[in-house]
XYZ file of C-alpha atoms in Angstrom:
89
model
C -18.370 -1.939 18.676
C -20.143 -1.243 15.387
C -17.934 1.762 14.600
C -14.774 -0.320 15.093
C -16.090 -3.063 12.785
C -16.930 -0.478 10.128
C -13.439 1.075 10.424
C -11.838 -2.379 10.040
C -13.893 -3.025 6.934
C -12.846 0.321 5.385
C -9.212 -0.342 6.252
C -9.306 -3.585 4.269
C -9.977 -1.541 1.126
C -6.915 0.636 1.782
C -4.425 -2.245 1.966
C -2.870 -3.691 -1.191
C -2.175 -7.410 -0.756
C -0.108 -9.514 -3.148
C 2.281 -6.822 -4.306
C 5.758 -7.199 -5.728
C 8.470 -4.616 -5.072
C 10.113 -3.248 -8.215
C 12.864 -0.785 -9.002
C 15.734 0.345 -6.816
C 15.692 -0.349 -3.094
C 15.104 3.000 -1.362
C 14.745 2.012 2.274
C 14.189 -0.552 4.992
C 11.243 -0.991 7.341
C 10.723 -3.728 9.941
C 13.908 -5.448 8.750
C 12.726 -5.616 5.135
C 14.011 -3.674 2.123
C 11.442 -1.797 0.054
C 11.589 -0.363 -3.448
C 10.548 2.791 -5.205
C 7.655 0.984 -6.928
C 5.279 -1.919 -6.319
C 3.083 -3.763 -8.798
C -0.123 -5.428 -7.681
C -1.618 -8.675 -8.925
C -3.650 -6.786 -11.596
C -0.513 -5.162 -13.111
C -1.150 -1.709 -11.646
C 1.948 0.324 -10.753
C 2.313 2.357 -7.542
C 5.102 4.714 -6.427
C 6.393 5.103 -2.873
C 4.769 7.991 -1.036
C 5.731 7.520 2.672
C 5.273 5.498 5.826
C 1.703 4.811 6.943
C 0.774 6.519 10.192
C -0.922 4.613 12.970
C -3.697 5.624 15.311
C -3.366 5.480 19.085
C -4.828 1.924 19.042
C -2.019 0.732 16.754
C -4.146 0.349 13.612
C -3.221 2.082 10.370
C -4.821 5.521 10.000
C -6.603 5.270 6.654
C -7.939 8.818 7.119
C -4.364 10.071 6.552
C -4.304 8.620 3.022
C -4.742 10.973 0.049
C -6.709 10.106 -3.095
C -4.986 7.257 -4.946
C -2.852 6.158 -2.010
C -2.836 2.674 -0.502
C -1.044 0.855 2.306
C 1.418 -1.883 1.388
C 2.595 -4.209 4.165
C 4.573 -3.801 6.359
C 3.206 -0.247 6.564
C 4.229 1.807 3.525
C 2.129 4.190 1.468
C 2.206 3.885 -2.307
C 0.353 6.104 -4.789
C -1.292 4.765 -7.951
C 0.734 5.551 -11.110
C -1.169 3.626 -13.766
C -1.034 0.295 -15.542
C 2.471 -1.193 -15.480
C 4.010 -2.331 -18.761
C 3.729 -6.050 -19.387
C 6.773 -8.169 -18.729
C 8.292 -10.171 -21.531
C 9.114 -13.688 -20.410
């Protein structure tokens, strides 16, 4: 039980919440379009890297992520690219 709780806590750090898709639409997953880039709530830019693999229990496999990669719901991998340019309103 303790190992599964620890794994769940680590997985939380691998998932990027509150992202906004940007750039051209490059695919569709779970009935939703996704783009080449996402920007998080802190203005960081990430580029699409693949689809997140799942373990046999259905959870995302965070061990499959490389350095600088994060999971974006609904299950996409994006790699950190740097600070995104500010938008002019």
